[in-house]
Coordinates of C-alpha atoms in Angstrom, one line a residue:
M1 CA 249.9 36.6 26.3
E2 CA 252.7 37.1 24.2
A3 CA 254.7 38.2 27.6
E4 CA 253.2 35.3 29.4
H5 CA 254.2 32.9 27.0
N6 CA 257.8 34.3 26.7
S7 CA 258.1 34.3 30.6
K8 CA 256.8 30.9 30.7
L9 CA 259.5 29.6 28.3
R10 CA 262.2 31.4 30.3
S11 CA 261.2 29.6 33.3
E12 CA 261.4 26.5 31.5
E13 CA 264.6 27.0 30.0
D14 CA 266.3 28.3 33.2
G15 CA 264.6 25.7 35.2
G16 CA 267.5 23.5 36.3
S17 CA 269.7 27.2 37.2
V18 CA 266.6 28.5 39.0
D19 CA 266.3 25.5 41.2
K20 CA 270.1 25.2 42.1
A21 CA 269.9 29.0 42.5
I22 CA 267.3 28.7 45.0
H23 CA 268.7 26.0 47.1
A24 CA 272.1 27.7 47.2
T25 CA 270.7 30.9 48.4
A26 CA 268.8 29.2 50.9
D27 CA 271.7 27.4 52.3
G28 CA 273.8 30.6 52.4
H29 CA 276.7 28.8 50.1
A30 CA 276.0 30.6 46.8
D31 CA 275.9 34.6 45.7
V32 CA 272.8 35.6 47.5
V33 CA 271.7 37.4 44.3
S34 CA 270.3 34.3 42.4
A35 CA 270.1 33.5 38.8
T36 CA 266.7 34.1 38.8
E37 CA 266.6 37.5 39.8
R38 CA 269.5 38.4 37.4
A39 CA 267.5 36.8 34.4
H40 CA 264.0 37.9 35.1
L41 CA 264.0 41.4 36.7
K42 CA 265.1 44.7 35.4
Q43 CA 267.3 47.0 37.1
G44 CA 265.0 50.1 36.7
L45 CA 265.3 51.9 39.9
E46 CA 267.8 54.6 40.9
Q47 CA 268.5 56.1 43.9
R48 CA 266.2 58.9 43.5
H49 CA 263.4 56.8 43.0
L50 CA 264.4 54.5 46.2
S51 CA 264.7 57.7 48.1
M52 CA 261.3 59.2 46.8
I53 CA 259.6 55.7 47.3
A54 CA 260.3 55.7 50.6
L55 CA 259.2 59.1 51.3
A56 CA 256.0 58.5 49.3
G57 CA 255.1 55.4 51.3
S58 CA 256.0 56.9 54.4
I59 CA 254.0 60.7 53.9
G60 CA 250.8 59.4 53.5
T61 CA 247.5 59.0 55.1
G62 CA 248.7 58.2 58.6
L63 CA 250.2 61.9 58.7
F64 CA 247.4 63.6 56.6
L65 CA 244.5 61.8 58.4
S66 CA 245.1 60.0 61.7
L67 CA 247.2 62.6 63.4
G68 CA 244.2 64.3 64.2
G69 CA 243.6 61.3 66.6
S70 CA 247.1 61.4 68.1
I71 CA 246.8 65.4 69.0
Q72 CA 243.1 64.5 70.6
T73 CA 244.5 61.7 72.5
G74 CA 247.7 62.6 73.6
G75 CA 248.4 66.2 73.5
P76 CA 250.4 68.8 71.2
L77 CA 253.3 67.6 73.1
G78 CA 252.4 64.0 73.7
A79 CA 251.7 63.8 70.0
L80 CA 255.4 65.5 69.1
L81 CA 257.0 63.1 71.9
G82 CA 255.4 60.0 70.4
Y83 CA 256.4 60.8 66.8
A84 CA 260.0 61.5 68.2
V85 CA 260.4 58.3 69.6
V86 CA 259.2 56.7 66.9
G87 CA 261.2 58.3 64.4
A88 CA 264.0 57.8 66.9
I89 CA 263.5 54.1 66.2
V90 CA 263.1 54.6 62.4
C91 CA 266.4 56.0 62.5
A92 CA 267.9 52.8 63.8
V93 CA 265.7 50.5 61.2
Q94 CA 267.2 52.8 58.4
F95 CA 270.5 52.4 59.4
A96 CA 270.4 48.6 59.8
L97 CA 268.6 48.0 56.8
G98 CA 271.0 50.2 54.7
E99 CA 274.0 48.1 56.3
V100 CA 272.6 44.6 55.7
S101 CA 271.1 45.5 52.4
A102 CA 274.3 47.1 51.2
L103 CA 276.1 43.5 51.7
L104 CA 273.0 41.3 50.5
P105 CA 270.8 43.1 48.1
V106 CA 268.2 40.5 47.3
T107 CA 264.4 41.0 46.0
G108 CA 262.4 40.8 49.5
S109 CA 265.3 42.6 51.4
F110 CA 265.1 41.8 55.0
V111 CA 262.9 38.5 54.6
R112 CA 265.5 37.1 52.6
H113 CA 267.9 38.5 55.1
A114 CA 266.3 36.7 58.0
D115 CA 266.6 33.3 56.1
Y116 CA 270.3 34.3 55.7
L117 CA 271.1 35.3 59.0
I118 CA 268.4 33.9 61.5
D119 CA 266.3 30.8 60.6
P120 CA 264.4 29.8 57.3
A121 CA 261.3 29.2 59.6
W122 CA 261.8 32.9 60.5
G123 CA 261.9 34.1 57.2
F124 CA 258.9 32.5 56.2
A125 CA 257.0 33.5 59.0
V126 CA 257.9 37.3 58.9
G127 CA 257.7 37.0 54.8
W128 CA 254.0 35.6 55.0
N129 CA 253.2 38.4 57.7
L130 CA 254.4 41.0 55.3
V131 CA 252.4 39.6 52.5
Y132 CA 249.5 39.9 54.9
G133 CA 250.1 43.4 55.9
N134 CA 250.5 44.7 52.6
V135 CA 247.3 42.6 51.7
L136 CA 245.5 45.0 54.5
S137 CA 247.6 48.0 53.7
I138 CA 246.1 48.6 50.0
P139 CA 242.5 48.2 51.0
S140 CA 243.2 50.9 54.2
E141 CA 244.8 53.3 51.9
I142 CA 241.5 52.9 49.6
S143 CA 239.2 53.1 52.4
A144 CA 241.2 56.3 53.2
I145 CA 240.5 57.6 49.8
C146 CA 236.9 56.9 50.0
V147 CA 236.7 58.9 53.5
L148 CA 238.5 61.9 51.5
F149 CA 236.0 61.9 48.7
Q150 CA 233.3 62.0 51.3
F151 CA 234.4 65.5 51.8
W152 CA 233.0 66.8 48.8
T153 CA 230.4 64.2 47.8
D154 CA 227.9 61.7 48.9
I155 CA 228.4 59.6 45.6
N156 CA 228.4 56.1 46.8
S157 CA 231.9 54.9 47.3
S158 CA 231.9 51.9 45.6
L159 CA 232.8 53.7 42.4
W160 CA 236.0 55.3 43.9
I161 CA 236.9 51.7 45.3
M162 CA 236.7 50.3 41.7
I163 CA 238.5 53.2 40.0
F164 CA 241.5 53.3 42.4
I165 CA 241.5 49.4 42.3
A166 CA 241.9 49.8 38.4
L167 CA 244.4 52.4 38.8
T168 CA 246.7 50.9 41.4
F169 CA 246.8 47.4 39.3
A170 CA 247.8 49.5 36.2
I171 CA 250.6 50.9 38.2
G172 CA 251.8 47.4 39.3
V173 CA 252.0 45.8 36.0
V174 CA 253.9 48.8 34.2
F175 CA 257.7 48.4 34.0
V176 CA 259.3 49.3 37.3
R177 CA 261.1 52.7 36.2
A178 CA 258.0 54.0 35.0
Y179 CA 256.4 53.0 38.6
G180 CA 259.4 54.8 39.8
E181 CA 258.9 57.9 37.9
V182 CA 255.3 57.9 38.9
E183 CA 256.1 57.7 42.5
F184 CA 258.7 60.2 42.2
A185 CA 256.0 62.8 40.9
F186 CA 253.7 61.9 43.7
A187 CA 256.4 62.2 46.6
S188 CA 257.6 65.6 45.2
L189 CA 254.2 66.6 45.2
K190 CA 253.7 65.4 48.7
L191 CA 256.9 67.4 49.9
L192 CA 255.9 70.5 48.3
T193 CA 252.5 70.3 50.3
I194 CA 254.2 69.1 53.3
I195 CA 256.5 72.3 52.9
F196 CA 253.5 74.7 52.3
L197 CA 251.3 73.5 55.2
I198 CA 254.2 73.8 57.7
I199 CA 254.8 77.6 56.1
F200 CA 251.2 78.5 56.0
G201 CA 250.5 77.0 59.5
L202 CA 253.4 79.2 61.0
V203 CA 252.2 82.4 59.3
T204 CA 248.8 81.7 60.6
N205 CA 249.9 80.9 64.0
L206 CA 252.2 84.2 64.1
G207 CA 249.2 86.1 63.1
G208 CA 250.5 86.9 59.4
I209 CA 247.0 86.5 57.3
P210 CA 244.7 89.5 58.0
G211 CA 241.9 88.7 60.4
V212 CA 243.1 86.0 62.1
E213 CA 244.9 86.5 65.5
R214 CA 248.2 85.3 66.7
I215 CA 248.1 82.0 68.2
G216 CA 251.4 81.2 69.4
F217 CA 251.3 78.5 72.0
R218 CA 247.7 79.1 73.5
Y219 CA 246.7 75.6 72.8
W220 CA 250.0 74.5 74.7
N221 CA 248.6 76.2 77.7
T222 CA 244.9 75.7 77.7
P223 CA 243.9 72.7 77.1
G224 CA 247.3 72.0 77.8
P225 CA 250.1 70.0 76.3
F226 CA 249.1 66.5 77.2
V227 CA 246.0 65.0 77.5
E228 CA 244.3 62.7 80.4
Y229 CA 243.8 59.4 78.5
I230 CA 241.7 56.9 80.3
G231 CA 243.4 58.1 83.7
T232 CA 244.0 61.2 85.8
G233 CA 247.2 63.3 86.6
P234 CA 250.5 62.1 85.6
W235 CA 249.3 58.6 84.8
G236 CA 246.7 59.4 82.5
R237 CA 249.1 61.9 80.8
L238 CA 251.7 59.3 80.2
L239 CA 248.9 56.7 78.8
G240 CA 247.8 59.6 76.5
F241 CA 251.3 59.9 75.1
W242 CA 251.6 56.1 74.9
S243 CA 248.5 56.0 73.0
V244 CA 250.1 57.8 70.1
M245 CA 252.4 55.3 69.4
T246 CA 250.3 53.1 67.4
S247 CA 249.5 56.0 65.1
A248 CA 253.1 57.2 64.6
V249 CA 254.3 53.4 63.8
Y250 CA 251.3 53.3 61.0
S251 CA 252.5 56.8 59.9
F252 CA 255.9 55.7 59.6
A253 CA 255.3 52.6 57.9
G254 CA 256.7 51.7 54.4
C255 CA 260.5 53.3 55.2
E256 CA 261.4 49.7 55.8
S257 CA 260.2 48.7 52.4
L258 CA 263.0 50.7 50.7
A259 CA 265.1 48.0 50.1
M260 CA 262.3 45.7 48.9
A261 CA 263.1 45.8 45.1
A262 CA 267.0 45.7 45.7
A263 CA 267.4 43.3 42.7
E264 CA 266.0 45.8 40.6
T265 CA 267.8 48.5 41.8
R266 CA 271.1 49.8 39.9
N267 CA 274.4 49.8 42.1
P268 CA 272.4 48.9 45.3
G269 CA 275.8 48.8 47.4
R270 CA 275.9 52.6 47.2
T271 CA 272.4 53.7 46.4
I272 CA 270.3 51.8 49.5
P273 CA 272.6 53.4 52.1
R274 CA 272.7 56.8 50.6
A275 CA 268.8 56.8 50.5
C276 CA 268.4 55.0 53.8
K277 CA 270.5 57.9 55.6
R278 CA 268.7 60.7 53.4
V279 CA 265.5 59.3 53.5
F280 CA 265.7 59.2 57.4
F281 CA 266.4 63.0 58.0
R282 CA 263.8 64.0 55.5
I283 CA 261.2 62.0 57.1
V284 CA 262.0 62.9 60.8
L285 CA 262.3 66.6 59.5
F286 CA 258.7 66.9 57.5
Y287 CA 257.3 64.7 60.4
M288 CA 258.3 66.6 63.3
L289 CA 258.0 70.2 61.9
A290 CA 254.2 69.1 60.9
V291 CA 253.1 67.5 64.4
L292 CA 254.6 70.8 65.8
V293 CA 252.8 73.2 63.8
V294 CA 249.4 71.3 63.8
G295 CA 249.5 71.1 67.6
M296 CA 250.0 74.7 67.7
L297 CA 247.0 75.6 65.2
V298 CA 244.5 73.0 66.6
A299 CA 243.3 72.3 70.1
S300 CA 243.2 69.0 71.5
D301 CA 239.7 69.2 72.5
D302 CA 238.5 70.6 69.4
D303 CA 235.1 68.7 68.2
R304 CA 236.0 68.5 64.5
L305 CA 238.9 66.0 65.5
N306 CA 236.4 63.6 66.8
D307 CA 236.1 60.4 64.5
Y308 CA 232.4 60.3 64.2
S309 CA 232.8 63.1 61.6
G310 CA 233.2 60.5 59.0
T311 CA 235.0 62.8 56.3
A312 CA 238.4 64.2 55.8
A313 CA 237.2 67.5 57.8
Q314 CA 238.3 65.9 60.7
S315 CA 242.1 66.0 59.4
P316 CA 243.6 68.8 61.5
F317 CA 245.6 70.1 58.4
V318 CA 242.0 71.0 56.9
I319 CA 240.7 72.3 60.3
A320 CA 244.0 74.5 60.4
V321 CA 243.4 75.9 56.9
S322 CA 239.6 76.4 57.0
A323 CA 240.1 78.2 60.6
A324 CA 242.3 80.7 58.5
G325 CA 239.3 81.4 56.0
Y326 CA 240.8 79.6 53.2
S327 CA 238.2 76.8 52.9
A328 CA 238.8 76.5 49.3
V329 CA 242.5 75.4 50.0
G330 CA 241.0 72.9 52.0
S331 CA 239.9 71.2 48.7
V332 CA 243.3 71.5 47.2
I333 CA 244.8 69.9 50.4
N334 CA 242.4 67.2 49.9
A335 CA 243.0 66.5 46.3
I336 CA 246.7 66.2 47.1
V337 CA 246.1 63.9 50.4
I338 CA 244.0 61.5 47.9
T339 CA 247.3 61.3 45.7
S340 CA 249.1 60.5 48.8
A341 CA 246.9 57.9 49.7
W342 CA 247.1 56.3 46.1
S343 CA 251.0 56.5 46.2
S344 CA 251.0 54.8 49.7
S345 CA 248.9 51.7 48.1
N346 CA 251.2 51.6 44.8
Q347 CA 254.2 51.2 47.6
A348 CA 252.8 48.5 49.2
L349 CA 251.7 46.7 46.0
L350 CA 255.9 47.1 45.1
S351 CA 256.8 45.7 48.5
G352 CA 254.1 43.3 48.7
T353 CA 254.6 41.7 45.4
R354 CA 258.5 41.5 45.9
V355 CA 258.2 39.7 49.2
L356 CA 255.9 36.9 47.5
Y357 CA 258.5 36.6 44.6
A358 CA 260.8 36.2 47.1
L359 CA 258.8 33.5 49.3
A360 CA 258.5 31.6 46.0
L361 CA 262.2 32.1 44.9
K362 CA 263.0 30.2 48.2
R363 CA 260.4 27.7 47.8
Q364 CA 258.1 29.1 50.7
A365 CA 255.2 29.9 48.3
P366 CA 253.8 28.3 45.0
R367 CA 256.6 28.3 41.9
F368 CA 254.0 30.1 39.7
F369 CA 254.6 33.6 41.5
L370 CA 258.1 33.4 39.9
R371 CA 256.6 33.7 36.7
T372 CA 257.2 37.3 35.3
T373 CA 256.4 39.6 32.2
S374 CA 258.8 40.2 29.3
W375 CA 259.3 43.8 31.2
G376 CA 260.1 42.0 34.3
I377 CA 256.9 42.2 36.4
P378 CA 255.9 39.2 38.6
I379 CA 252.5 39.3 37.1
Y380 CA 251.0 36.4 39.0
C381 CA 252.0 38.4 42.3
V382 CA 250.2 41.7 41.3
L383 CA 247.3 39.6 40.4
F384 CA 247.3 38.0 44.0
F385 CA 247.4 41.3 45.7
T386 CA 244.9 42.9 43.4
A387 CA 242.1 40.4 44.3
F388 CA 242.5 41.3 48.0
M389 CA 242.0 44.9 46.9
F390 CA 238.4 44.0 47.2
L391 CA 238.5 43.9 50.8
S392 CA 238.0 47.8 50.5
F393 CA 234.2 47.2 49.9
M394 CA 233.9 46.5 53.6
T395 CA 233.8 50.4 53.7
L396 CA 229.9 50.2 52.3
S397 CA 228.9 48.2 55.3
S398 CA 230.4 50.3 58.0
G399 CA 231.8 53.5 58.5
A400 CA 234.8 54.0 56.1
L401 CA 236.8 56.0 58.6
T402 CA 236.1 53.0 61.1
V403 CA 237.3 50.6 58.7
F404 CA 240.5 53.0 58.3
Y405 CA 241.2 52.6 62.2
W406 CA 240.8 48.9 62.2
F407 CA 243.5 48.3 59.3
V408 CA 245.6 51.0 61.0
S409 CA 246.1 48.7 64.2
L410 CA 246.3 45.5 62.4
T411 CA 249.0 47.3 59.7
A412 CA 250.8 48.7 62.8
A413 CA 251.3 45.4 64.4
G414 CA 252.9 44.0 61.0
T415 CA 255.2 46.8 60.9
L416 CA 256.5 46.5 64.0
V417 CA 257.4 42.9 63.5
S418 CA 258.9 44.1 60.3
W419 CA 261.2 46.6 62.0
S420 CA 262.1 44.1 64.8
T421 CA 263.4 41.9 62.0
V422 CA 265.3 44.3 60.4
L423 CA 266.9 45.1 63.8
L424 CA 267.6 41.4 64.4
N425 CA 269.0 40.9 61.1
H426 CA 272.0 43.7 61.7
I427 CA 272.4 42.4 65.0
R428 CA 273.3 39.0 64.0
L429 CA 275.3 40.0 61.1
K430 CA 277.2 42.4 63.3
T431 CA 277.5 39.3 65.9
A432 CA 278.6 36.9 63.3
L433 CA 281.6 39.6 61.8
R434 CA 282.9 39.8 65.4
R435 CA 282.8 35.9 65.9
Q436 CA 284.5 35.3 62.5
S437 CA 287.3 37.9 63.3
I438 CA 286.1 40.1 60.5
S439 CA 286.4 43.9 60.9
A440 CA 283.0 45.7 60.3
S441 CA 284.6 48.2 58.2
E442 CA 284.9 45.8 55.2
L443 CA 281.1 46.0 55.0
P444 CA 279.9 48.1 51.8
W445 CA 278.4 50.6 54.7
N446 CA 279.1 50.5 58.3
N447 CA 278.4 52.7 61.3
G448 CA 279.9 52.0 64.6
W449 CA 277.1 53.4 66.5
T450 CA 274.4 51.1 65.1
L451 CA 274.8 47.9 66.9
Y452 CA 273.9 49.7 70.3
S453 CA 271.1 51.6 68.5
S454 CA 269.5 48.4 67.2
Y455 CA 269.3 46.8 70.2
V456 CA 267.5 49.7 71.8
A457 CA 265.3 50.1 69.0
L458 CA 264.1 46.1 69.0
V459 CA 263.4 46.7 72.8
M460 CA 261.4 49.5 72.0
C461 CA 259.7 47.9 69.3
L462 CA 258.4 44.8 71.5
V463 CA 257.4 46.9 74.0
I464 CA 255.2 48.8 71.8
L465 CA 253.9 45.7 69.9
F466 CA 253.0 44.1 73.2
T467 CA 251.1 47.5 74.5
G468 CA 250.0 48.6 71.3
G469 CA 246.1 47.6 72.7
F470 CA 246.4 48.5 76.2
S471 CA 243.3 50.6 76.3
V472 CA 241.0 47.5 76.1
F473 CA 242.4 46.0 79.2
T474 CA 241.1 49.1 81.4
A475 CA 238.1 48.9 83.1
G476 CA 235.0 49.3 81.1
R477 CA 236.9 49.8 77.7
W478 CA 237.0 45.9 76.5
N479 CA 236.5 45.9 73.1
A480 CA 236.7 42.6 70.9
N481 CA 237.4 44.6 67.6
S482 CA 240.3 46.4 69.1
F483 CA 241.8 43.5 71.0
V484 CA 242.0 41.5 67.8
S485 CA 242.9 44.2 65.5
S486 CA 245.9 45.2 68.0
Y487 CA 247.2 41.8 68.8
L488 CA 246.2 39.3 65.9
D489 CA 249.4 39.7 64.5
I490 CA 251.3 38.0 67.1
P491 CA 250.1 34.8 67.0
L492 CA 249.9 34.3 63.4
V493 CA 253.7 35.3 63.1
I494 CA 254.4 32.6 65.8
A495 CA 252.0 29.9 64.1
F496 CA 254.0 30.8 60.9
F497 CA 257.3 30.5 62.5
V498 CA 256.4 27.2 64.6
G499 CA 254.8 25.5 61.7
W500 CA 257.2 26.0 59.2
K501 CA 260.1 24.9 61.6
V502 CA 258.3 21.9 62.9
I503 CA 257.2 20.7 58.9
K504 CA 260.7 21.5 57.5
K505 CA 263.0 20.8 60.5
T506 CA 264.8 24.0 60.2
K507 CA 267.8 25.0 62.1
W508 CA 269.0 28.2 63.6
V509 CA 271.9 29.5 61.4
K510 CA 275.3 29.1 63.2
L511 CA 277.0 32.5 62.7
E512 CA 280.3 31.0 62.7
D513 CA 279.4 29.3 59.2
L514 CA 277.9 32.1 57.4
P515 CA 279.9 32.9 54.2
L516 CA 280.2 36.5 54.9
R517 CA 283.9 36.8 53.6
E518 CA 282.3 35.4 50.1
A519 CA 279.6 37.5 50.6
I520 CA 281.9 40.8 51.1
E521 CA 283.9 39.6 48.1
Q522 CA 280.6 39.6 45.8
A523 CA 279.7 43.2 47.3
R524 CA 282.7 44.3 45.9
E525 CA 282.8 42.9 42.8
R526 CA 279.1 44.4 42.2
A527 CA 280.3 47.9 43.4
Q528 CA 283.5 48.0 41.1
Q529 CA 280.9 46.7 38.1
A530 CA 278.4 49.3 39.0
E531 CA 280.6 52.3 39.1
M532 CA 282.1 51.5 35.6
E533 CA 278.7 51.4 34.0
Q534 CA 277.7 54.7 36.0
E535 CA 280.5 56.6 35.0
A536 CA 279.6 55.6 31.1
E537 CA 276.3 56.5 31.9
D538 CA 277.4 59.9 33.3
A539 CA 279.6 60.5 30.5
L540 CA 276.5 59.9 27.6
K541 CA 274.2 62.5 29.9
G542 CA 276.9 65.3 29.8
D543 CA 276.7 68.1 32.4
R544 CA 273.4 68.3 34.4
R545 CA 275.0 70.7 37.2
W546 CA 271.8 72.4 37.2
L547 CA 269.9 69.5 38.6
K548 CA 271.9 70.0 42.0
F549 CA 269.2 73.0 42.6
I550 CA 266.6 70.5 43.5
S551 CA 268.5 67.0 43.5
W552 CA 269.5 67.6 47.2
I553 CA 265.9 66.4 47.9
W554 CA 266.9 62.8 47.0
D555 CA 270.7 63.0 46.5

């Protein structure tokens, strides 16, 4: 109560300057980092937190649980190619996000960037779409946790739902640095698990375990590298490969949230680009190796991959370990995957609450969402998302894995909209620089090839978005639930955009009028100040060269 009272006092005392800052920021004529963010949010996240949070959010249930379905419908090579294509899109998204966020490090990241670079109506639409996506993402992870616990016990899922709602809420209300440290630990555990699984899988595959014969690429020959899905021949194999896309997008979802708490990050002009660049390579490395190894260990026609199993026993990692005679290791993996799912729900909570805070900052959400605790947490945003966590109880009336896959489709569509916005923001920024005769080299971070990769990735995102539910349009496969979960997001975003544009009569941002020169100067000033603070902090910490043995993961 005391924290809330202090927060209320700060909001009232700073009311006039807050209003002014919000208005000026939305119009693009003042420092994009508003007075509200400076006054109420705490800069508790460092580069190691950002890098590991992005890894923690992306290496979760999508990789551990839904990869089996990808191999089943696309085959080992089809799944590998599908994840490779989406991984290339992620590369473009990460670099685009890093370049724009280094210049405009604001809470809400690309949602606020859309206001500044495209149209306030699009910022409103993609912001609420992201809130909606994270509202669904958290219960999807909790649904996955229920699936994973069913691997061990038949205890009613309501117990696990209540426990993890309480734990997720607790993490959401602590100081953001404490959240960063928790996620840092979880991400480290997940990375160690992935490395272990890749090494164990290769040893098993090559016959390194006594009593287990060498497999090699046997399953690539029989039943084959591709699976015919819906159709036959080359067309069926193409559809099998394309069916992997939605699961791959869901698996990579979360990497775009890296800069969501930019205003709570130290020296964002340096840390965000470095984290974007390094996180991409680590995600792709771990994903590609994991998909390759699992495709070598598990046949695409293995009955245990069927969704109706209803437990984590259908996870390809558990299948591979159990086949080698190490069933106890399967339980250990299951426990780590549970922490992964919880970690992903924490990441979704951080992303969603900061977007909602950013919407309130822009007067596109109720003002009470701006209230923060004395330690800088937007408390009403956290309470809002906590209320929707109870959607997890849907698993009690339907199969937990069925509900999980509903959420996969719903979340994947929202992720593609977010990625498209990141890419469009980047294209608009580069176009505005050209029209104002400002060299792109003046940006805090710039890469000459990224404009072209953003165009290609944007086209790919839109194609995957509109074809994600293609199977429901084929003969005899119509399913209302699948259609809604695949395409509901598109009319929602359009309705948000058109509705706000009509009500507020917003206009497309004129690229010639963007105050880019001022933004670049402000970025330089922030970088100089941050460098001075970092040097002073490093001097106090002393020699820590021993950390270099492990810091390559995040630094």
